[in-house]
Amino acid sequence: MTQAHKQKISSKASQFTESVIREMTRVALQHNAVNLAQGFPDFPCPPELKQAAYEAIAGDVNQYGITWGDRAFRHALAEKVRWYLGLEIDPERHITVTCGSTEAMAATMLATVDPGDEVIVFEPYYENYGPDAVIASATPRYVSLHPPDWTFDEAELRQAFNNNTKAIIINTPHNPTGKVFSREELTLIAELCQKWDVLVFTDEIYEHILYDGTEHIAMATLPGMEERTVTINSLSKTYSVTGWRVGYILANPELTGAIRRVHDFLTVGAPAPLQRAGVAAMQLPESYYKELAILYQEKRDSLLQILDEVGIPYSIPKGAYYVLADISRFGYKTDVDFVLYLIKEIGVAAVPGSSFFSQPEKASKFIRFCFSKKPETLAVAGDRLLKLQSILQKAT
Ligand code: PLP
């Protein structure tokens, strides 16, 4: 009897590849390149957080906690959200603590989207949103952000909305462009969401990393939007603890109920002692956030100076900790070829633009650098990148 041959890999898993960002980190390690690819700091988190984590573990906070989040953490979180965003959050009914904002976005989509539903995604986009849409059987509808200032065209956005639109994903401050959505842009998006009865999933993980006096506007604070907005965030970037895997979701009680059910069966809960340590993060003084923004502005400026010296054009980031650079002057066929050259021959890793676009053709002239690094790291990267000057001189 012959055995029928079954497809081992699901059609969903076959639709996406390994994360290019994390792959570049591995290639960088192999070649001893300075890693300006993956978005994580190479400097320590605040000592208050470390201390609180030690104490939580020593104090036996080591078992499963409440699945939707440690009570003390949720209460401290609600307090912090009140002073920073001005939102009244009920820690018992509006918060779900997740394993990073990565799980937060996946759980939100799984809890709200049905097969055939369309989800609008601004392009370029943080690479996880593509696979998230596949996992949730959503149909992504891409709306372009246009360089150099990465604005969207109103008519293109209007056209993307229809009766099948279930949600729109916003990410502000934005990875990879550094764009910060303006009040006018968010107001237009809000009007369209109300007109078409659409949810907003807003990833605000870089809410405190802002430059040149730019203001962060949370979609949930716009008139009529709190009820239809799911705000996704995490400790990863603001408190430099990307490895802790503690994120959170703010949403109305109905959505929160569905999201908590999905979250429970996906992961049961985020790390209990690290959620408890999150209380210390929420209690950091306001000055912590101001200093964080100043620190990052220095890092941004030092990387931009290097790019200026080399002669690589870019759009100035207004938030988050990346710069999207235009590599067309180097004449490489693809962004991936250029990044592999950069890692192997120059000794600096970046992320090929194609990680952030649905079609690689749109991305071939972009690469992303992350500047969430110590001054020493940026200095070494700078020395190495300067070697590119002579290549550009030869090309012109
Ligand atoms: N959202 C954005 C826009 C990001 O840039 C990142 C990480 O780079 C994440 C989410 C992932 O965050 P977390 O560590 O909370 O899962």
mmCIF file of C-alpha atoms and ligand atoms in Angstrom:
data_model
loop_
_atom_site.group_PDB
_atom_site.id
_atom_site.type_symbol
_atom_site.label_atom_id
_atom_site.label_comp_id
_atom_site.label_asym_id
_atom_site.label_seq_id
_atom_site.Cartn_x
_atom_site.Cartn_y
_atom_site.Cartn_z
ATOM 1 C CA MET A 1 0.000 0.000 0.000
ATOM 2 C CA THR A 2 1.447 3.358 -0.935
ATOM 3 C CA GLN A 3 1.291 6.122 1.620
ATOM 4 C CA ALA A 4 -0.230 9.424 0.570
ATOM 5 C CA HIS A 5 2.296 12.254 0.660
ATOM 6 C CA LYS A 6 1.153 15.022 2.972
ATOM 7 C CA GLN A 7 2.445 18.571 2.942
ATOM 8 C CA LYS A 8 4.421 18.892 6.195
ATOM 9 C CA ILE A 9 4.534 22.666 6.310
ATOM 10 C CA SER A 10 1.332 24.657 6.622
ATOM 11 C CA SER A 11 0.390 27.067 3.863
ATOM 12 C CA LYS A 12 0.653 29.884 6.416
ATOM 13 C CA ALA A 13 4.196 29.030 7.521
ATOM 14 C CA SER A 14 5.224 28.675 3.875
ATOM 15 C CA GLN A 15 4.184 32.255 3.157
ATOM 16 C CA PHE A 16 6.933 33.948 5.137
ATOM 17 C CA THR A 17 10.638 33.489 5.617
ATOM 18 C CA GLU A 18 12.930 33.857 8.590
ATOM 19 C CA SER A 19 13.133 37.434 9.911
ATOM 20 C CA VAL A 20 15.701 39.274 7.768
ATOM 21 C CA ILE A 21 16.531 41.550 10.724
ATOM 22 C CA ARG A 22 17.436 38.684 13.017
ATOM 23 C CA GLU A 23 19.251 36.906 10.164
ATOM 24 C CA MET A 24 21.449 39.982 9.632
ATOM 25 C CA THR A 25 22.347 39.901 13.322
ATOM 26 C CA ARG A 26 23.597 36.340 12.894
ATOM 27 C CA VAL A 27 25.605 37.161 9.755
ATOM 28 C CA ALA A 28 27.081 40.175 11.612
ATOM 29 C CA LEU A 29 28.239 37.902 14.449
ATOM 30 C CA GLN A 30 29.880 35.500 11.985
ATOM 31 C CA HIS A 31 31.861 38.344 10.404
ATOM 32 C CA ASN A 32 32.557 40.309 13.561
ATOM 33 C CA ALA A 33 30.716 43.305 12.147
ATOM 34 C CA VAL A 34 29.386 46.166 14.295
ATOM 35 C CA ASN A 35 25.701 45.375 14.584
ATOM 36 C CA LEU A 36 23.630 48.369 13.538
ATOM 37 C CA ALA A 37 20.992 45.946 12.248
ATOM 38 C CA GLN A 38 18.678 44.679 14.968
ATOM 39 C CA GLY A 39 16.919 47.264 17.136
ATOM 40 C CA PHE A 40 18.299 46.704 20.602
ATOM 41 C CA PRO A 41 20.560 48.769 22.860
ATOM 42 C CA ASP A 42 24.084 47.545 23.596
ATOM 43 C CA PHE A 43 24.040 49.476 26.896
ATOM 44 C CA PRO A 44 22.505 48.450 30.234
ATOM 45 C CA CYS A 45 18.937 49.029 31.405
ATOM 46 C CA PRO A 46 18.280 51.349 34.384
ATOM 47 C CA PRO A 47 19.678 49.884 37.653
ATOM 48 C CA GLU A 48 16.271 50.266 39.359
ATOM 49 C CA LEU A 49 14.866 47.654 36.980
ATOM 50 C CA LYS A 50 17.674 45.171 37.597
ATOM 51 C CA GLN A 51 17.281 45.558 41.358
ATOM 52 C CA ALA A 52 13.513 45.076 41.170
ATOM 53 C CA ALA A 53 13.971 41.946 39.026
ATOM 54 C CA TYR A 54 16.463 40.407 41.492
ATOM 55 C CA GLU A 55 14.088 41.186 44.355
ATOM 56 C CA ALA A 56 11.090 39.681 42.571
ATOM 57 C CA ILE A 57 12.954 36.420 41.914
ATOM 58 C CA ALA A 58 14.409 36.314 45.437
ATOM 59 C CA GLY A 59 10.935 37.080 46.780
ATOM 60 C CA ASP A 60 9.513 33.997 45.033
ATOM 61 C CA VAL A 61 7.551 35.677 42.264
ATOM 62 C CA ASN A 62 8.424 32.708 40.083
ATOM 63 C CA GLN A 63 5.175 30.911 39.299
ATOM 64 C CA TYR A 64 2.367 31.544 36.836
ATOM 65 C CA GLY A 65 0.762 34.858 37.567
ATOM 66 C CA ILE A 66 -2.661 36.167 36.568
ATOM 67 C CA THR A 67 -2.762 35.382 32.877
ATOM 68 C CA TRP A 68 -3.591 38.942 31.753
ATOM 69 C CA GLY A 69 -0.898 40.485 33.913
ATOM 70 C CA ASP A 70 0.541 41.063 37.370
ATOM 71 C CA ARG A 71 -1.900 43.202 39.365
ATOM 72 C CA ALA A 72 0.738 45.567 40.778
ATOM 73 C CA PHE A 73 2.199 46.062 37.305
ATOM 74 C CA ARG A 74 -1.196 46.776 35.727
ATOM 75 C CA HIS A 75 -2.007 49.353 38.385
ATOM 76 C CA ALA A 76 1.383 51.070 38.021
ATOM 77 C CA LEU A 77 0.944 51.000 34.235
ATOM 78 C CA ALA A 78 -2.477 52.659 34.426
ATOM 79 C CA GLU A 79 -0.965 55.421 36.561
ATOM 80 C CA LYS A 80 1.866 56.024 34.090
ATOM 81 C CA VAL A 81 -0.487 56.011 31.087
ATOM 82 C CA ARG A 82 -2.641 58.581 32.933
ATOM 83 C CA TRP A 83 0.185 61.071 33.366
ATOM 84 C CA TYR A 84 1.870 60.540 30.014
ATOM 85 C CA LEU A 85 -1.069 60.133 27.633
ATOM 86 C CA GLY A 86 -3.892 61.528 29.769
ATOM 87 C CA LEU A 87 -5.937 58.336 29.266
ATOM 88 C CA GLU A 88 -8.118 56.930 32.051
ATOM 89 C CA ILE A 89 -7.311 53.223 32.040
ATOM 90 C CA ASP A 90 -9.019 50.722 34.327
ATOM 91 C CA PRO A 91 -6.247 48.250 35.219
ATOM 92 C CA GLU A 92 -8.816 45.518 35.828
ATOM 93 C CA ARG A 93 -10.686 45.827 32.528
ATOM 94 C CA HIS A 94 -8.517 47.578 29.937
ATOM 95 C CA ILE A 95 -5.043 46.013 30.164
ATOM 96 C CA THR A 96 -3.553 42.749 28.933
ATOM 97 C CA VAL A 97 0.132 42.120 29.646
ATOM 98 C CA THR A 98 1.793 40.074 26.887
ATOM 99 C CA CYS A 99 5.160 38.629 25.866
ATOM 100 C CA GLY A 100 6.364 41.825 24.225
ATOM 101 C CA SER A 101 4.486 43.914 21.694
ATOM 102 C CA THR A 102 5.265 41.120 19.272
ATOM 103 C CA GLU A 103 2.742 38.876 20.987
ATOM 104 C CA ALA A 104 0.492 41.875 21.585
ATOM 105 C CA MET A 105 0.017 42.517 17.850
ATOM 106 C CA ALA A 106 -0.426 38.822 17.014
ATOM 107 C CA ALA A 107 -2.943 38.282 19.847
ATOM 108 C CA THR A 108 -4.852 41.436 18.864
ATOM 109 C CA MET A 109 -5.159 40.326 15.251
ATOM 110 C CA LEU A 110 -6.131 36.779 16.197
ATOM 111 C CA ALA A 111 -8.790 38.126 18.551
ATOM 112 C CA THR A 112 -10.374 40.532 16.067
ATOM 113 C CA VAL A 113 -9.742 39.544 12.465
ATOM 114 C CA ASP A 114 -11.552 36.888 10.431
ATOM 115 C CA PRO A 115 -10.354 35.321 7.167
ATOM 116 C CA GLY A 116 -11.064 37.732 4.337
ATOM 117 C CA ASP A 117 -10.966 40.812 6.537
ATOM 118 C CA GLU A 118 -8.658 43.506 5.216
ATOM 119 C CA VAL A 119 -6.095 45.220 7.401
ATOM 120 C CA ILE A 120 -4.528 48.453 6.140
ATOM 121 C CA VAL A 121 -0.770 48.676 6.657
ATOM 122 C CA PHE A 122 1.372 51.716 5.894
ATOM 123 C CA GLU A 123 4.393 50.754 3.838
ATOM 124 C CA PRO A 124 7.303 50.619 4.695
ATOM 125 C CA TYR A 125 6.287 48.774 7.857
ATOM 126 C CA TYR A 126 7.877 46.957 10.795
ATOM 127 C CA GLU A 127 8.507 43.528 9.300
ATOM 128 C CA ASN A 128 6.406 41.528 11.813
ATOM 129 C CA TYR A 129 3.112 42.980 10.579
ATOM 130 C CA GLY A 130 3.297 40.956 7.334
ATOM 131 C CA PRO A 131 3.568 37.520 9.027
ATOM 132 C CA ASP A 132 1.079 38.693 11.690
ATOM 133 C CA ALA A 133 -1.478 39.268 8.943
ATOM 134 C CA VAL A 134 -0.770 35.822 7.452
ATOM 135 C CA ILE A 135 -1.089 34.099 10.844
ATOM 136 C CA ALA A 136 -4.427 35.830 11.428
ATOM 137 C CA SER A 137 -5.607 35.061 7.840
ATOM 138 C CA ALA A 138 -6.016 38.793 7.223
ATOM 139 C CA THR A 139 -5.577 40.361 3.814
ATOM 140 C CA PRO A 140 -3.110 43.239 4.078
ATOM 141 C CA ARG A 141 -3.843 46.421 2.040
ATOM 142 C CA TYR A 142 -0.693 48.481 1.726
ATOM 143 C CA VAL A 143 -0.746 52.269 1.622
ATOM 144 C CA SER A 144 2.555 53.909 0.711
ATOM 145 C CA LEU A 145 4.399 56.388 2.849
ATOM 146 C CA HIS A 146 6.271 58.504 0.300
ATOM 147 C CA PRO A 147 9.877 59.637 0.730
ATOM 148 C CA PRO A 148 11.541 61.931 1.571
ATOM 149 C CA ASP A 149 9.239 62.896 4.471
ATOM 150 C CA TRP A 150 7.222 59.664 4.406
ATOM 151 C CA THR A 151 3.787 61.223 4.164
ATOM 152 C CA PHE A 152 0.816 59.354 2.737
ATOM 153 C CA ASP A 153 -1.419 60.515 -0.057
ATOM 154 C CA GLU A 154 -4.940 61.247 1.193
ATOM 155 C CA ALA A 155 -6.615 59.844 -1.930
ATOM 156 C CA GLU A 156 -4.588 56.613 -1.691
ATOM 157 C CA LEU A 157 -5.599 56.197 1.933
ATOM 158 C CA ARG A 158 -9.282 56.884 1.217
ATOM 159 C CA GLN A 159 -9.196 54.278 -1.545
ATOM 160 C CA ALA A 160 -7.851 51.621 0.794
ATOM 161 C CA PHE A 161 -10.964 51.704 3.018
ATOM 162 C CA ASN A 162 -13.986 49.576 2.097
ATOM 163 C CA ASN A 163 -16.628 47.375 3.719
ATOM 164 C CA ASN A 164 -14.116 44.561 4.239
ATOM 165 C CA THR A 165 -11.668 46.760 6.150
ATOM 166 C CA LYS A 166 -11.460 45.536 9.719
ATOM 167 C CA ALA A 167 -8.493 47.455 11.019
ATOM 168 C CA ILE A 168 -5.611 49.759 10.234
ATOM 169 C CA ILE A 169 -2.142 49.402 11.740
ATOM 170 C CA ILE A 170 -0.352 52.561 12.780
ATOM 171 C CA ASN A 171 3.145 52.721 14.149
ATOM 172 C CA THR A 172 4.198 56.076 15.552
ATOM 173 C CA PRO A 173 7.056 56.935 16.019
ATOM 174 C CA HIS A 174 7.708 54.753 13.022
ATOM 175 C CA ASN A 175 10.156 51.960 12.379
ATOM 176 C CA PRO A 176 11.991 52.092 9.935
ATOM 177 C CA THR A 177 11.557 55.720 8.768
ATOM 178 C CA GLY A 178 11.586 57.698 12.032
ATOM 179 C CA LYS A 179 8.343 59.404 10.961
ATOM 180 C CA VAL A 180 6.085 60.682 13.730
ATOM 181 C CA PHE A 181 2.454 60.887 12.586
ATOM 182 C CA SER A 182 1.075 64.412 12.915
ATOM 183 C CA ARG A 183 -2.235 65.345 14.531
ATOM 184 C CA GLU A 184 -3.653 66.187 11.075
ATOM 185 C CA GLU A 185 -2.672 62.795 9.674
ATOM 186 C CA LEU A 186 -4.088 60.937 12.662
ATOM 187 C CA THR A 187 -7.293 62.991 12.539
ATOM 188 C CA LEU A 188 -7.861 62.015 8.918
ATOM 189 C CA ILE A 189 -7.210 58.349 9.740
ATOM 190 C CA ALA A 190 -9.595 58.634 12.705
ATOM 191 C CA GLU A 191 -12.371 60.127 10.521
ATOM 192 C CA LEU A 192 -12.018 57.292 8.022
ATOM 193 C CA CYS A 193 -12.034 54.666 10.788
ATOM 194 C CA GLN A 194 -15.252 56.127 12.190
ATOM 195 C CA LYS A 195 -16.834 56.366 8.749
ATOM 196 C CA TRP A 196 -16.035 52.733 7.875
ATOM 197 C CA ASP A 197 -16.312 51.317 11.433
ATOM 198 C CA VAL A 198 -12.685 50.221 11.486
ATOM 199 C CA LEU A 199 -10.428 49.369 14.449
ATOM 200 C CA VAL A 200 -6.979 50.913 14.936
ATOM 201 C CA PHE A 201 -4.045 48.822 16.126
ATOM 202 C CA THR A 202 -1.453 51.368 17.124
ATOM 203 C CA ASP A 203 2.082 50.308 17.963
ATOM 204 C CA GLU A 204 3.539 53.080 20.115
ATOM 205 C CA ILE A 205 6.618 51.291 21.387
ATOM 206 C CA TYR A 206 8.826 54.350 20.621
ATOM 207 C CA GLU A 207 6.448 56.855 22.271
ATOM 208 C CA HIS A 208 9.232 58.421 24.368
ATOM 209 C CA ILE A 209 11.975 58.460 21.742
ATOM 210 C CA LEU A 210 11.319 61.798 20.011
ATOM 211 C CA TYR A 211 13.604 64.462 18.516
ATOM 212 C CA ASP A 212 13.639 68.178 17.827
ATOM 213 C CA GLY A 213 10.655 68.878 20.099
ATOM 214 C CA THR A 214 8.345 66.545 18.148
ATOM 215 C CA GLU A 215 5.178 65.557 20.032
ATOM 216 C CA HIS A 216 3.841 62.016 20.302
ATOM 217 C CA ILE A 217 0.099 61.821 19.706
ATOM 218 C CA ALA A 218 -1.648 58.650 20.794
ATOM 219 C CA MET A 219 -4.546 57.670 18.536
ATOM 220 C CA ALA A 220 -6.654 56.679 21.570
ATOM 221 C CA THR A 221 -6.647 60.300 22.739
ATOM 222 C CA LEU A 222 -8.358 61.619 19.579
ATOM 223 C CA PRO A 223 -12.086 62.361 19.916
ATOM 224 C CA GLY A 224 -14.201 59.230 19.504
ATOM 225 C CA MET A 225 -11.195 56.940 19.098
ATOM 226 C CA GLU A 226 -10.617 55.379 22.504
ATOM 227 C CA GLU A 227 -13.373 52.786 21.942
ATOM 228 C CA ARG A 228 -11.987 51.578 18.609
ATOM 229 C CA THR A 229 -8.260 51.815 19.360
ATOM 230 C CA VAL A 230 -6.031 48.994 20.558
ATOM 231 C CA THR A 231 -2.805 50.535 21.888
ATOM 232 C CA ILE A 232 0.204 48.243 21.809
ATOM 233 C CA ASN A 233 3.369 48.952 23.722
ATOM 234 C CA SER A 234 6.148 47.325 25.707
ATOM 235 C CA LEU A 235 9.017 47.808 28.114
ATOM 236 C CA SER A 236 11.522 46.776 25.420
ATOM 237 C CA LYS A 237 12.606 50.118 23.979
ATOM 238 C CA THR A 238 11.734 52.752 26.597
ATOM 239 C CA TYR A 239 13.510 50.859 29.383
ATOM 240 C CA SER A 240 16.170 49.066 27.285
ATOM 241 C CA VAL A 241 14.998 45.544 28.178
ATOM 242 C CA THR A 242 14.252 43.952 24.808
ATOM 243 C CA GLY A 243 15.080 40.501 26.231
ATOM 244 C CA TRP A 244 12.538 40.663 29.035
ATOM 245 C CA ARG A 245 9.574 40.138 26.740
ATOM 246 C CA VAL A 246 7.068 42.240 28.632
ATOM 247 C CA GLY A 247 4.535 44.104 26.519
ATOM 248 C CA TYR A 248 0.989 45.337 27.015
ATOM 249 C CA ILE A 249 -2.268 46.112 25.277
ATOM 250 C CA LEU A 250 -4.766 48.832 26.187
ATOM 251 C CA ALA A 251 -8.264 48.322 24.771
ATOM 252 C CA ASN A 252 -11.936 48.605 25.673
ATOM 253 C CA PRO A 253 -13.344 45.814 27.898
ATOM 254 C CA GLU A 254 -15.017 43.918 25.034
ATOM 255 C CA LEU A 255 -11.839 43.785 22.959
ATOM 256 C CA THR A 256 -9.733 43.158 26.056
ATOM 257 C CA GLY A 257 -11.895 40.120 26.907
ATOM 258 C CA ALA A 258 -11.264 38.542 23.490
ATOM 259 C CA ILE A 259 -7.571 39.465 23.470
ATOM 260 C CA ARG A 260 -7.073 37.992 26.960
ATOM 261 C CA ARG A 261 -8.593 34.680 25.849
ATOM 262 C CA VAL A 262 -6.268 34.434 22.854
ATOM 263 C CA HIS A 263 -3.276 35.528 24.927
ATOM 264 C CA ASP A 264 -4.038 32.929 27.629
ATOM 265 C CA PHE A 265 -3.970 30.048 25.165
ATOM 266 C CA LEU A 266 -0.961 31.392 23.253
ATOM 267 C CA THR A 267 1.437 32.007 26.115
ATOM 268 C CA VAL A 268 -0.444 31.846 29.487
ATOM 269 C CA GLY A 269 1.438 34.917 30.562
ATOM 270 C CA ALA A 270 4.518 37.107 30.365
ATOM 271 C CA PRO A 271 7.467 36.413 32.748
ATOM 272 C CA ALA A 272 6.075 36.937 36.264
ATOM 273 C CA PRO A 273 9.143 38.401 38.042
ATOM 274 C CA LEU A 274 9.864 40.750 35.163
ATOM 275 C CA GLN A 275 6.310 42.073 35.194
ATOM 276 C CA ARG A 276 6.739 42.801 38.895
ATOM 277 C CA ALA A 277 9.997 44.602 38.073
ATOM 278 C CA GLY A 278 7.959 46.595 35.564
ATOM 279 C CA VAL A 279 6.435 48.416 38.543
ATOM 280 C CA ALA A 280 9.869 50.014 39.121
ATOM 281 C CA ALA A 281 9.935 51.050 35.461
ATOM 282 C CA MET A 282 6.537 52.730 35.764
ATOM 283 C CA GLN A 283 7.717 54.595 38.835
ATOM 284 C CA LEU A 284 10.760 56.172 37.207
ATOM 285 C CA PRO A 285 10.532 59.971 37.368
ATOM 286 C CA GLU A 286 9.525 62.103 34.401
ATOM 287 C CA SER A 287 13.146 63.229 34.100
ATOM 288 C CA TYR A 288 14.062 59.675 33.008
ATOM 289 C CA TYR A 289 12.067 60.096 29.797
ATOM 290 C CA LYS A 290 13.494 63.532 29.046
ATOM 291 C CA GLU A 291 17.037 62.231 29.501
ATOM 292 C CA LEU A 292 16.273 59.216 27.322
ATOM 293 C CA ALA A 293 15.173 61.473 24.451
ATOM 294 C CA ILE A 294 18.288 63.658 24.835
ATOM 295 C CA LEU A 295 20.547 60.595 24.893
ATOM 296 C CA TYR A 296 18.968 59.289 21.718
ATOM 297 C CA GLN A 297 19.118 62.663 19.987
ATOM 298 C CA GLU A 298 22.917 62.650 20.531
ATOM 299 C CA LYS A 299 23.149 59.156 19.069
ATOM 300 C CA ARG A 300 20.980 60.120 16.095
ATOM 301 C CA ASP A 301 23.090 63.192 15.410
ATOM 302 C CA SER A 302 26.345 61.265 15.594
ATOM 303 C CA LEU A 303 25.125 58.669 13.073
ATOM 304 C CA LEU A 304 23.720 61.361 10.759
ATOM 305 C CA GLN A 305 27.075 63.128 10.856
ATOM 306 C CA ILE A 306 28.820 59.938 9.755
ATOM 307 C CA LEU A 307 26.349 59.483 6.884
ATOM 308 C CA ASP A 308 26.910 63.115 5.855
ATOM 309 C CA GLU A 309 30.668 62.588 5.847
ATOM 310 C CA VAL A 310 30.364 59.467 3.724
ATOM 311 C CA GLY A 311 27.821 61.101 1.418
ATOM 312 C CA ILE A 312 24.849 58.780 1.991
ATOM 313 C CA PRO A 313 21.464 60.586 1.786
ATOM 314 C CA TYR A 314 18.731 59.870 4.378
ATOM 315 C CA SER A 315 15.499 61.310 5.825
ATOM 316 C CA ILE A 316 16.028 62.864 9.250
ATOM 317 C CA PRO A 317 14.261 60.685 11.844
ATOM 318 C CA LYS A 318 11.893 62.578 14.163
ATOM 319 C CA GLY A 319 11.422 59.611 16.474
ATOM 320 C CA ALA A 320 12.374 55.950 17.123
ATOM 321 C CA TYR A 321 16.015 54.909 16.791
ATOM 322 C CA TYR A 322 16.617 54.124 13.134
ATOM 323 C CA VAL A 323 17.652 55.935 10.011
ATOM 324 C CA LEU A 324 16.610 54.787 6.564
ATOM 325 C CA ALA A 325 19.454 55.592 4.191
ATOM 326 C CA ASP A 326 19.416 55.798 0.385
ATOM 327 C CA ILE A 327 22.167 53.615 -1.091
ATOM 328 C CA SER A 328 21.382 54.162 -4.780
ATOM 329 C CA ARG A 329 24.687 56.007 -5.338
ATOM 330 C CA PHE A 330 26.594 52.772 -4.729
ATOM 331 C CA GLY A 331 25.009 51.168 -7.787
ATOM 332 C CA TYR A 332 24.303 47.759 -6.209
ATOM 333 C CA LYS A 333 21.610 45.654 -7.826
ATOM 334 C CA THR A 334 19.791 44.951 -4.571
ATOM 335 C CA ASP A 335 19.731 46.200 -0.990
ATOM 336 C CA VAL A 336 20.546 42.668 0.202
ATOM 337 C CA ASP A 337 23.717 42.531 -1.949
ATOM 338 C CA PHE A 338 24.792 45.890 -0.559
ATOM 339 C CA VAL A 339 24.166 44.901 3.065
ATOM 340 C CA LEU A 340 26.108 41.642 2.648
ATOM 341 C CA TYR A 341 28.993 43.667 1.185
ATOM 342 C CA LEU A 342 28.710 46.126 4.092
ATOM 343 C CA ILE A 343 28.867 43.332 6.662
ATOM 344 C CA LYS A 344 31.645 41.284 5.044
ATOM 345 C CA GLU A 345 33.905 43.990 3.586
ATOM 346 C CA ILE A 346 33.236 47.101 5.679
ATOM 347 C CA GLY A 347 32.393 45.422 8.991
ATOM 348 C CA VAL A 348 29.060 47.105 9.725
ATOM 349 C CA ALA A 349 25.658 45.399 9.696
ATOM 350 C CA ALA A 350 22.428 47.089 8.624
ATOM 351 C CA VAL A 351 19.014 45.791 7.535
ATOM 352 C CA PRO A 352 18.088 45.633 3.838
ATOM 353 C CA GLY A 353 15.110 47.844 3.034
ATOM 354 C CA SER A 354 13.227 44.894 1.586
ATOM 355 C CA SER A 355 12.415 43.738 5.125
ATOM 356 C CA PHE A 356 10.012 46.655 5.339
ATOM 357 C CA PHE A 357 8.229 46.480 1.972
ATOM 358 C CA SER A 358 5.759 44.020 0.455
ATOM 359 C CA GLN A 359 7.599 44.135 -2.893
ATOM 360 C CA PRO A 360 11.423 44.021 -2.886
ATOM 361 C CA GLU A 361 11.588 46.336 -5.969
ATOM 362 C CA LYS A 362 10.287 49.240 -3.903
ATOM 363 C CA ALA A 363 13.038 48.690 -1.344
ATOM 364 C CA SER A 364 16.190 48.122 -3.355
ATOM 365 C CA LYS A 365 17.646 51.564 -2.640
ATOM 366 C CA PHE A 366 17.126 51.591 1.122
ATOM 367 C CA ILE A 367 18.941 50.172 4.107
ATOM 368 C CA ARG A 368 18.204 50.782 7.779
ATOM 369 C CA PHE A 369 20.768 51.598 10.451
ATOM 370 C CA CYS A 370 19.915 51.330 14.167
ATOM 371 C CA PHE A 371 21.647 53.874 16.399
ATOM 372 C CA SER A 372 20.594 52.494 19.779
ATOM 373 C CA LYS A 373 24.250 51.922 20.606
ATOM 374 C CA LYS A 374 26.990 53.175 22.956
ATOM 375 C CA PRO A 375 29.058 56.123 21.662
ATOM 376 C CA GLU A 376 32.072 53.751 21.366
ATOM 377 C CA THR A 377 30.078 51.382 19.151
ATOM 378 C CA LEU A 378 28.900 54.235 16.927
ATOM 379 C CA ALA A 379 32.492 55.540 16.724
ATOM 380 C CA VAL A 380 33.834 52.174 15.519
ATOM 381 C CA ALA A 381 30.968 51.911 13.030
ATOM 382 C CA GLY A 382 31.739 55.467 11.887
ATOM 383 C CA ASP A 383 35.430 54.718 11.254
ATOM 384 C CA ARG A 384 34.497 51.681 9.237
ATOM 385 C CA LEU A 385 31.737 53.397 7.260
ATOM 386 C CA LEU A 386 34.150 56.161 6.255
ATOM 387 C CA LYS A 387 35.854 53.562 4.060
ATOM 388 C CA LEU A 388 32.812 53.903 1.805
ATOM 389 C CA GLN A 389 33.864 57.463 0.908
ATOM 390 C CA SER A 390 36.555 56.301 -1.494
ATOM 391 C CA ILE A 391 34.116 53.897 -3.167
ATOM 392 C CA LEU A 392 31.678 56.721 -3.792
ATOM 393 C CA GLN A 393 34.470 58.973 -5.068
ATOM 394 C CA LYS A 394 35.467 56.288 -7.585
ATOM 395 C CA ALA A 395 31.835 55.915 -8.655
ATOM 396 C CA THR A 396 31.451 59.647 -9.417
HETATM 397 N N1 PLP B 1 7.079 47.130 17.190
HETATM 398 C C1 PLP B 1 8.031 47.849 16.596
HETATM 399 C C2 PLP B 1 7.640 49.017 15.758
HETATM 400 C C3 PLP B 1 9.381 47.501 16.745
HETATM 401 O O1 PLP B 1 10.310 48.227 16.137
HETATM 402 C C4 PLP B 1 9.718 46.371 17.531
HETATM 403 C C5 PLP B 1 11.127 45.941 17.688
HETATM 404 O O2 PLP B 1 12.008 46.363 16.999
HETATM 405 C C6 PLP B 1 8.693 45.657 18.127
HETATM 406 C C7 PLP B 1 7.385 46.063 17.938
HETATM 407 C C8 PLP B 1 8.961 44.444 18.966
HETATM 408 O O3 PLP B 1 8.827 44.778 20.290
HETATM 409 P P1 PLP B 1 8.831 43.779 21.527
HETATM 410 O O4 PLP B 1 10.253 43.597 21.943
HETATM 411 O O5 PLP B 1 8.031 44.482 22.553
HETATM 412 O O6 PLP B 1 8.194 42.516 21.092
#
